[in-house]
């Protein structure tokens, strides 16, 4: 067996709706694959230990710390990064992106891609099992607690997520505090 075959594998990923066929070293994380091999630099390398959430992407529709995932283990998986949240057809921003801008829910912006993906995952989880998610202020804060923000934009991040929840809610659109 050729030495390269022992350390590399061919994988196929669907990233933001596009299929990628790549030859990947077995040690490459999904984060490094996205950033260095595909050129999607929205997800950030913060702690590289899965503790800060800067690298959060959606894997199979669920929130995941991409710095902890080996790319080869996700052959055939659908991945959505912050770059894939916007509407490709209209070019419009995702409602969460619009709310983050409206609420000024970022300062330096380093954590923002992970915060947005985490919030998108939270909303998808809530839609899939409406009774399981607490989308009140404290519930959103708890669900987003895996994403750190050194600038302290937490109140505005929660406000932005609440705005999107309220816009999607039937009735008067109010979200409990």
Short mmCIF file of C-alpha atoms in Angstrom, two decimals:
data_model
loop_
_atom_site.label_atom_id
_atom_site.label_comp_id
_atom_site.label_asym_id
_atom_site.label_seq_id
_atom_site.Cartn_x
_atom_site.Cartn_y
_atom_site.Cartn_z
CA UNK A 1 0.00 0.00 0.00
CA UNK A 2 1.23 3.45 -0.90
CA UNK A 3 2.04 5.57 2.22
CA UNK A 4 -0.36 8.35 1.14
CA UNK A 5 -3.24 5.86 1.01
CA UNK A 6 -2.66 5.03 4.67
CA UNK A 7 -3.01 8.64 5.79
CA UNK A 8 -5.52 10.10 3.30
CA UNK A 9 -9.03 9.29 2.15
CA UNK A 10 -11.30 10.63 -0.51
CA UNK A 11 -14.49 12.15 0.88
CA UNK A 12 -17.49 13.96 -0.48
CA UNK A 13 -19.22 16.72 1.45
CA UNK A 14 -22.20 18.90 0.66
CA UNK A 15 -21.23 22.35 1.95
CA UNK A 16 -23.75 25.16 1.64
CA UNK A 17 -25.55 23.22 -1.08
CA UNK A 18 -22.46 22.50 -3.15
CA UNK A 19 -20.78 19.11 -3.45
CA UNK A 20 -17.03 18.89 -2.80
CA UNK A 21 -14.86 15.85 -3.53
CA UNK A 22 -11.62 16.06 -1.58
CA UNK A 23 -8.58 13.98 -0.73
CA UNK A 24 -8.13 14.59 2.99
CA UNK A 25 -5.49 13.71 5.54
CA UNK A 26 -7.13 11.65 8.28
CA UNK A 27 -6.06 14.20 10.91
CA UNK A 28 -7.73 17.22 9.29
CA UNK A 29 -10.62 18.67 11.26
CA UNK A 30 -13.80 19.80 9.58
CA UNK A 31 -12.90 23.37 10.57
CA UNK A 32 -9.52 23.19 8.83
CA UNK A 33 -11.08 21.55 5.79
CA UNK A 34 -13.64 24.34 5.50
CA UNK A 35 -11.09 27.11 5.99
CA UNK A 36 -7.98 25.77 4.25
CA UNK A 37 -9.28 23.40 1.59
CA UNK A 38 -12.59 24.96 0.58
CA UNK A 39 -11.84 28.61 1.41
CA UNK A 40 -14.82 29.27 3.68
CA UNK A 41 -13.32 31.33 6.47
CA UNK A 42 -16.47 32.35 8.34
CA UNK A 43 -16.09 29.68 11.02
CA UNK A 44 -13.22 30.76 13.22
CA UNK A 45 -10.53 28.87 15.08
CA UNK A 46 -10.82 30.18 18.62
CA UNK A 47 -9.76 27.74 21.30
CA UNK A 48 -9.37 24.64 19.07
CA UNK A 49 -10.80 22.60 21.99
CA UNK A 50 -14.56 22.94 21.42
CA UNK A 51 -15.02 25.31 24.33
CA UNK A 52 -15.63 28.71 22.70
CA UNK A 53 -18.09 28.00 19.86
CA UNK A 54 -16.33 30.24 17.32
CA UNK A 55 -16.15 27.25 14.96
CA UNK A 56 -19.85 26.33 15.19
CA UNK A 57 -21.39 25.11 11.94
CA UNK A 58 -24.45 23.01 11.17
CA UNK A 59 -23.69 19.37 10.43
CA UNK A 60 -26.70 17.48 9.20
CA UNK A 61 -28.77 20.41 10.44
CA UNK A 62 -27.45 20.26 14.01
CA UNK A 63 -25.03 22.59 15.78
CA UNK A 64 -21.49 21.25 15.99
CA UNK A 65 -18.04 22.47 16.97
CA UNK A 66 -16.18 21.85 13.73
CA UNK A 67 -12.77 22.00 15.44
CA UNK A 68 -13.59 18.71 17.19
CA UNK A 69 -14.79 16.79 14.14
CA UNK A 70 -12.50 14.82 11.86
CA UNK A 71 -13.42 15.60 8.27
CA UNK A 72 -13.05 11.97 7.11
CA UNK A 73 -15.73 10.89 9.58
CA UNK A 74 -18.25 13.12 7.80
CA UNK A 75 -18.12 11.71 4.28
CA UNK A 76 -21.47 12.41 2.61
CA UNK A 77 -22.60 14.85 5.31
CA UNK A 78 -24.40 18.13 4.69
CA UNK A 79 -22.64 21.08 6.28
CA UNK A 80 -23.90 24.65 6.51
CA UNK A 81 -21.53 27.46 7.43
CA UNK A 82 -22.36 31.11 8.07
CA UNK A 83 -21.70 31.72 4.38
CA UNK A 84 -24.56 29.34 3.57
CA UNK A 85 -27.19 30.96 5.78
CA UNK A 86 -28.04 33.74 3.31
CA UNK A 87 -30.64 33.05 0.61
CA UNK A 88 -28.71 32.16 -2.55
CA UNK A 89 -31.69 32.82 -4.82
CA UNK A 90 -32.49 36.33 -3.62
CA UNK A 91 -29.11 37.25 -2.21
CA UNK A 92 -30.91 38.35 0.95
CA UNK A 93 -29.60 37.80 4.43
CA UNK A 94 -30.97 35.10 6.71
CA UNK A 95 -33.46 36.56 9.23
CA UNK A 96 -30.90 35.94 11.99
CA UNK A 97 -28.26 37.88 10.10
CA UNK A 98 -30.71 40.75 9.61
CA UNK A 99 -31.62 40.70 13.32
CA UNK A 100 -27.95 40.68 14.37
CA UNK A 101 -27.35 43.77 12.22
CA UNK A 102 -30.53 45.48 13.46
CA UNK A 103 -29.72 44.78 17.11
CA UNK A 104 -25.98 45.46 16.73
CA UNK A 105 -25.42 41.99 18.19
CA UNK A 106 -21.71 41.96 17.54
CA UNK A 107 -18.71 44.11 18.27
CA UNK A 108 -15.45 42.68 16.98
CA UNK A 109 -17.38 40.07 14.98
CA UNK A 110 -15.03 37.17 15.68
CA UNK A 111 -17.69 35.05 17.40
CA UNK A 112 -20.55 36.19 15.17
CA UNK A 113 -20.40 33.37 12.56
CA UNK A 114 -20.51 30.74 15.31
CA UNK A 115 -23.24 32.64 17.16
CA UNK A 116 -25.33 32.82 13.98
CA UNK A 117 -24.91 29.11 13.19
CA UNK A 118 -25.68 28.19 16.77
CA UNK A 119 -28.82 30.35 16.73
CA UNK A 120 -29.90 28.85 13.39
CA UNK A 121 -29.40 25.37 14.85
CA UNK A 122 -31.39 26.31 17.95
CA UNK A 123 -34.30 27.53 15.82
CA UNK A 124 -34.18 24.38 13.70
CA UNK A 125 -34.17 22.22 16.85
CA UNK A 126 -37.14 24.18 18.20
CA UNK A 127 -39.04 23.79 14.92
CA UNK A 128 -38.38 20.04 14.88
CA UNK A 129 -39.62 19.57 18.46
CA UNK A 130 -41.61 22.66 19.46
CA UNK A 131 -42.31 21.61 23.03
CA UNK A 132 -38.71 20.78 23.85
CA UNK A 133 -37.12 24.20 23.42
CA UNK A 134 -37.49 27.16 25.75
CA UNK A 135 -37.39 30.14 23.42
CA UNK A 136 -37.83 32.69 26.18
CA UNK A 137 -34.94 34.95 27.07
CA UNK A 138 -33.39 32.61 29.64
CA UNK A 139 -33.89 29.55 27.43
CA UNK A 140 -32.17 31.20 24.47
CA UNK A 141 -29.31 32.36 26.70
CA UNK A 142 -28.88 28.84 28.06
CA UNK A 143 -29.03 27.23 24.60
CA UNK A 144 -26.46 29.71 23.29
CA UNK A 145 -24.14 29.36 26.30
CA UNK A 146 -21.65 27.24 24.35
CA UNK A 147 -20.77 30.28 22.25
CA UNK A 148 -18.50 32.75 23.99
CA UNK A 149 -18.28 36.45 23.18
CA UNK A 150 -15.29 38.34 24.56
CA UNK A 151 -16.97 41.66 23.76
CA UNK A 152 -20.01 40.89 25.91
CA UNK A 153 -22.68 41.29 23.24
CA UNK A 154 -24.81 38.57 24.88
CA UNK A 155 -27.89 40.71 25.65
CA UNK A 156 -28.07 41.94 22.05
CA UNK A 157 -27.48 38.43 20.69
CA UNK A 158 -30.40 37.12 22.75
CA UNK A 159 -32.50 40.12 21.63
CA UNK A 160 -31.73 39.33 17.99
CA UNK A 161 -32.70 35.65 18.39
CA UNK A 162 -35.88 36.70 20.23
CA UNK A 163 -36.75 39.04 17.34
CA UNK A 164 -36.57 36.14 14.88
CA UNK A 165 -38.59 33.90 17.19
CA UNK A 166 -41.22 36.64 17.59
CA UNK A 167 -41.42 37.23 13.83
CA UNK A 168 -42.07 33.53 13.27
CA UNK A 169 -44.49 33.10 16.20
CA UNK A 170 -48.21 32.89 15.57
CA UNK A 171 -50.45 35.36 17.37
CA UNK A 172 -49.12 38.63 18.72
CA UNK A 173 -45.45 37.68 18.14
CA UNK A 174 -44.38 38.47 21.69
CA UNK A 175 -41.71 36.33 23.31
CA UNK A 176 -41.76 35.92 27.08
CA UNK A 177 -38.93 37.39 29.09
#
